mmCIF file of C-alpha atoms in Angstrom:
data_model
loop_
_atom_site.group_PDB
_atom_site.id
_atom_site.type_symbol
_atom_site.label_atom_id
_atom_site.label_comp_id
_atom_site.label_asym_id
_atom_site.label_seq_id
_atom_site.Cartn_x
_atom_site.Cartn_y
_atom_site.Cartn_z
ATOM 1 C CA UNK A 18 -57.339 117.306 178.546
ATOM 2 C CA UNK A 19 -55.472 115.049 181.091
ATOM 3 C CA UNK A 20 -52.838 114.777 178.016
ATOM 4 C CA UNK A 21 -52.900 118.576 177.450
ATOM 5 C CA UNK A 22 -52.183 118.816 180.994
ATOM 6 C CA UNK A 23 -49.058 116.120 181.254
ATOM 7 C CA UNK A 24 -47.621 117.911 178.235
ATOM 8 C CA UNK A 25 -47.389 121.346 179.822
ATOM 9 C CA UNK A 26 -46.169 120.172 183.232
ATOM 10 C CA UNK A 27 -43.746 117.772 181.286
ATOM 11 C CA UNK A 28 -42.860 121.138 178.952
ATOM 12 C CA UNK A 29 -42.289 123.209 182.500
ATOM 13 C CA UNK A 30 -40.203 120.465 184.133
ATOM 14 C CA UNK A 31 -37.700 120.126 181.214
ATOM 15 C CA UNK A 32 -37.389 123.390 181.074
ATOM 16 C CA UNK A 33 -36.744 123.810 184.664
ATOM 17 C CA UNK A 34 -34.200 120.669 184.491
ATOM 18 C CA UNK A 35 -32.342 122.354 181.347
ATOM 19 C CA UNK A 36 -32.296 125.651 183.168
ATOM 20 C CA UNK A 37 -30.503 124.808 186.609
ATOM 21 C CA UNK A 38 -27.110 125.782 187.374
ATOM 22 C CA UNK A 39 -25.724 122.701 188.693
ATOM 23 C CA UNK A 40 -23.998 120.089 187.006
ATOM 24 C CA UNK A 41 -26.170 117.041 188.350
ATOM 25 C CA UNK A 42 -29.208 117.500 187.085
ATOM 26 C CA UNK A 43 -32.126 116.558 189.901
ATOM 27 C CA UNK A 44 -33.292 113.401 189.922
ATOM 28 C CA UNK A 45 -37.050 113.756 191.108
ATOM 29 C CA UNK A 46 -39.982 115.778 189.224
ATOM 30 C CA UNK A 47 -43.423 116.675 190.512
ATOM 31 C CA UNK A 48 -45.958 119.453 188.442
ATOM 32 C CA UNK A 49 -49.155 119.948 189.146
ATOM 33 C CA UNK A 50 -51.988 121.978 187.421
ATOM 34 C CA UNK A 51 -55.008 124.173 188.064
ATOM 35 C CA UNK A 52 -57.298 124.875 185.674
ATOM 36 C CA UNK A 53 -59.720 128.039 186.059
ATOM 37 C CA UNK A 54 -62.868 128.496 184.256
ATOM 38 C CA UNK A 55 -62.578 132.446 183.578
ATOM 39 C CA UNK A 56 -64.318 134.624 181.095
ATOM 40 C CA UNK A 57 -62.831 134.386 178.215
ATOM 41 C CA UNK A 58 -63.706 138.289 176.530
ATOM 42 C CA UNK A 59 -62.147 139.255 179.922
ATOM 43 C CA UNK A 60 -59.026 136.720 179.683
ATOM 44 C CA UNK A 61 -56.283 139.419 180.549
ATOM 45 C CA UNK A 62 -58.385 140.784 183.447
ATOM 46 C CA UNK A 63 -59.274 137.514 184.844
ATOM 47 C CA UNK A 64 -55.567 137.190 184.687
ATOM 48 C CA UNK A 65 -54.415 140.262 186.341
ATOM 49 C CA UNK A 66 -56.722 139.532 188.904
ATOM 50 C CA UNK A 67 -56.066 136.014 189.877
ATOM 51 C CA UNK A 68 -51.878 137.219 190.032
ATOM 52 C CA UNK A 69 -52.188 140.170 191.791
ATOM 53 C CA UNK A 70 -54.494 137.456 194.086
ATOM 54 C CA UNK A 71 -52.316 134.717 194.277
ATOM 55 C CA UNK A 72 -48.897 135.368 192.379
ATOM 56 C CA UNK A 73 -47.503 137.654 194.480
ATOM 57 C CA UNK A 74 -43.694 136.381 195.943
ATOM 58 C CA UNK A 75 -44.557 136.288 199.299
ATOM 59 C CA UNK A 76 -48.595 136.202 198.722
ATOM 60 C CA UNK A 77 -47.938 132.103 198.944
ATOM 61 C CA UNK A 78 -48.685 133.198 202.923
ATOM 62 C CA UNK A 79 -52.251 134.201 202.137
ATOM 63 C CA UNK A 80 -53.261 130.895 199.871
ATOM 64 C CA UNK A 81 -51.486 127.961 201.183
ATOM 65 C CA UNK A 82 -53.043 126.253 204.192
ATOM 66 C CA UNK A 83 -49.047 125.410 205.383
ATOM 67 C CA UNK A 84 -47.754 129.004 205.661
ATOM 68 C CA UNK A 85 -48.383 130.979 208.866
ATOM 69 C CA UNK A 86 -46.214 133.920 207.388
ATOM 70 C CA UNK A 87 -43.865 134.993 204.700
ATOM 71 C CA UNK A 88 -41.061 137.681 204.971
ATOM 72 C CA UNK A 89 -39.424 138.865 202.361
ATOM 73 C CA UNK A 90 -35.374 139.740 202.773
ATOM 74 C CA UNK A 91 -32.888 141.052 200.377
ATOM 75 C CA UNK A 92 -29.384 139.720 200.774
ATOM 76 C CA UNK A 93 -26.844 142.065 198.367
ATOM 77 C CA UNK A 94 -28.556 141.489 194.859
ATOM 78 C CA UNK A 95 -30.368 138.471 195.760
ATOM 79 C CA UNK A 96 -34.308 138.877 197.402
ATOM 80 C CA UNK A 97 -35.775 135.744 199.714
ATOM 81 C CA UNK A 98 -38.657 134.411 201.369
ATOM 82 C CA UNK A 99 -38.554 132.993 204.766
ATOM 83 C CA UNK A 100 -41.841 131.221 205.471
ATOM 84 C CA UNK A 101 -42.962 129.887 208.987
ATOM 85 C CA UNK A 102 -45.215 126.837 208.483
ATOM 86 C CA UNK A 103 -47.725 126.273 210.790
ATOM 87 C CA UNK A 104 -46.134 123.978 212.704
ATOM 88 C CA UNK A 105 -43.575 126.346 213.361
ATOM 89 C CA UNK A 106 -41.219 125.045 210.910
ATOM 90 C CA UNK A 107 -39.201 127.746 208.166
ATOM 91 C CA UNK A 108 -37.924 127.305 204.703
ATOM 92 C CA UNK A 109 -35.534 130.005 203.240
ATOM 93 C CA UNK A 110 -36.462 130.443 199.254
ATOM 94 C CA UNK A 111 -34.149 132.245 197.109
ATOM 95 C CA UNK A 112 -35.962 134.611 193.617
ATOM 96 C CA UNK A 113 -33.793 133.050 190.758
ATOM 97 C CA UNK A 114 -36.168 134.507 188.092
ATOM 98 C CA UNK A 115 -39.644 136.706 187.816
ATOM 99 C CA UNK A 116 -41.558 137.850 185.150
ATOM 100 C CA UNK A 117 -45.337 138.639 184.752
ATOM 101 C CA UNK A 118 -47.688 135.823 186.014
ATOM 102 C CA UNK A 119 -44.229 133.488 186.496
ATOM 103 C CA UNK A 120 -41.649 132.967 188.852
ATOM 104 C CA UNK A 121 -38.385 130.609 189.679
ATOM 105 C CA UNK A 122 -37.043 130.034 193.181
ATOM 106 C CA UNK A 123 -34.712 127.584 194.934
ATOM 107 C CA UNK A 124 -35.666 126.466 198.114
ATOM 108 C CA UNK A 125 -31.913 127.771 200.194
ATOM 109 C CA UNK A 126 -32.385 126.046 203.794
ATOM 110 C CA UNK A 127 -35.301 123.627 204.872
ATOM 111 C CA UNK A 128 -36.808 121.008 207.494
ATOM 112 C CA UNK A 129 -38.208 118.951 203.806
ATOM 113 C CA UNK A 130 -36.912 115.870 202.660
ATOM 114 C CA UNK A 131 -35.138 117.480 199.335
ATOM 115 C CA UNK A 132 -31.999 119.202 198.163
ATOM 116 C CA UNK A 133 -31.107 120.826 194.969
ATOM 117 C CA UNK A 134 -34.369 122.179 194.883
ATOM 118 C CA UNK A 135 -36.047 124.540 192.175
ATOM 119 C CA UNK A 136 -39.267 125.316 191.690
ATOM 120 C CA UNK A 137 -41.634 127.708 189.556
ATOM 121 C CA UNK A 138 -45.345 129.157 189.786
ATOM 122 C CA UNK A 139 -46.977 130.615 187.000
ATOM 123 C CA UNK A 140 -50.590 131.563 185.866
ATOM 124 C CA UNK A 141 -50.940 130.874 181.958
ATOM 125 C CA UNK A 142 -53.263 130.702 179.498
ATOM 126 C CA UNK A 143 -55.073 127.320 178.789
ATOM 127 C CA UNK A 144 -53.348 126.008 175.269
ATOM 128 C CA UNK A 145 -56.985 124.258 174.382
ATOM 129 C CA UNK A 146 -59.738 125.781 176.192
ATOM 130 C CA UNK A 147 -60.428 129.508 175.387
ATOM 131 C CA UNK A 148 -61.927 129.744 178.720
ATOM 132 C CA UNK A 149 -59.245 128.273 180.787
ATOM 133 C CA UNK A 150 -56.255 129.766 182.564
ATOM 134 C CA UNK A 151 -53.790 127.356 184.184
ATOM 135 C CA UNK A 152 -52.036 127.660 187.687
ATOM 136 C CA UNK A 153 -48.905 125.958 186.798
ATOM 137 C CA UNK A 154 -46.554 124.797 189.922
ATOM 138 C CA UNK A 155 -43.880 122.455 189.323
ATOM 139 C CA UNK A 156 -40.124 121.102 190.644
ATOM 140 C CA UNK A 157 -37.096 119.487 190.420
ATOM 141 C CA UNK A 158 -34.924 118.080 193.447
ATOM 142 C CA UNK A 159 -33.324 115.328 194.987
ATOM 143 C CA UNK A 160 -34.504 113.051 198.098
ATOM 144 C CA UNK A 161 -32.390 114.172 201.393
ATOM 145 C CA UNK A 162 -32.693 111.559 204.062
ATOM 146 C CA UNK A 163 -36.017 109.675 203.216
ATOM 147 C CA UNK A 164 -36.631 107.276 200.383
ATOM 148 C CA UNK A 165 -37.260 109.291 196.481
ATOM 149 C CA UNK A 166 -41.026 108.213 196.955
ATOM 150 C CA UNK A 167 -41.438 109.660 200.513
ATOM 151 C CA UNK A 168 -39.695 113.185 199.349
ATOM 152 C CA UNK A 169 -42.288 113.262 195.830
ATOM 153 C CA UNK A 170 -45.089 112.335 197.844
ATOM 154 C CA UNK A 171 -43.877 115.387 200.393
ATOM 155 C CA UNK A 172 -43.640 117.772 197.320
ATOM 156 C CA UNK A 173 -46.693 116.609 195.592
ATOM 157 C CA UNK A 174 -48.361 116.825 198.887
ATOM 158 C CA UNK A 175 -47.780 120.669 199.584
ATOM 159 C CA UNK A 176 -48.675 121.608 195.799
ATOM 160 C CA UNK A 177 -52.302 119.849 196.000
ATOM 161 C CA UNK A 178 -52.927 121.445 199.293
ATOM 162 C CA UNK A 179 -51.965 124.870 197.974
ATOM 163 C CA UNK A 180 -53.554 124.298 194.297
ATOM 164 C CA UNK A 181 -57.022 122.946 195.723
ATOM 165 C CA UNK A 182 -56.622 125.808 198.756
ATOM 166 C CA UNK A 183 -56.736 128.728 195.228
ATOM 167 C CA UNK A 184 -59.333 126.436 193.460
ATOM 168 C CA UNK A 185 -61.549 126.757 196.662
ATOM 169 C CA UNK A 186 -61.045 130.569 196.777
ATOM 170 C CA UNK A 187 -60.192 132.126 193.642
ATOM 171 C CA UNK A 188 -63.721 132.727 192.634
ATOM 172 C CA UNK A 189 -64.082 135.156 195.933
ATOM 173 C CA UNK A 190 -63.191 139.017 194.582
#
């Protein structure tokens, strides 16, 4: 399982790192992974519900213990999400891609210790476990003024606190 589970965040990070726009590819990677026991007769439901739940662009406000809000802004073509953390802190997040149970998003302005920043959250099917569906969250970036270590262990931070935050609720209806 634990080699399943570096394969698909490996998989999600190379494809992240082959799909950004910028010459220089980014020189830090961090995935993590949530795996969901879920009926399995009722695997599209289960689905469904855990998105509409916890997918949702700006629903990151409602699930991660860091956000105190999220607004959502569209600039010409291009759609956003300003969050205020907690601490009173914002990051500006630009939509580069959406599909069902998936998204991509560059973080555009931020007090965190990264630049060329992209992300992507999705909710897939577990390749092994019939049973299983997978909150995927994963990144690419570069340290901004702190040591590479200090900006991963920043990044990897903020995804454990939000994955373990839907483990803890995503049973509740």
């Amino acid at each position: 399982m634990k080699f399943a589970q570096g394969l698909v965040i490996a998989g999600a990070v190379a494809g992240m790192i082959a799909a950004a726009p910028h010459a220089d590819a980014a020189s830090l990677a961090v995935g993590k992974k949530l795996e969901l026991k879920v009926d399995a007769a009722k695997i599209n439901e289960e689905r469904t519900r855990l998105w509409a739940k916890f997918g949702g662009w700006c629903g990151i406000k409602d699930w991660h213990p860091a956000i105190a809000n999220c607004e959502e802004v569209t600039e010409g073509d291009a759609k956003f999400r300003i969050l205020t953390l907690k601490d009173g802190g914002k990051i500006k997040e630009k939509l580069l891609d959406e599909k069902p149970n998936f998204y991509r998003y560059e973080i555009v302005e931020s007090p965190l210790p990264v630049k060329n920043y992209q992300a992507q959250f999705a909710l897939t099917p577990d390749d092994d476990d019939e049973d299983e569906i997978n909150f995927a969250w994963s990144a690419v970036f570069d340290a901004e003024g702190k040591p590479d270590a200090e900006a991963k262990s920043v990044i990897e931070g903020i995804f454990k606190a939000g994955l373990d935050n839907i483990k803890a609720t995503a049973g509740a209806k």
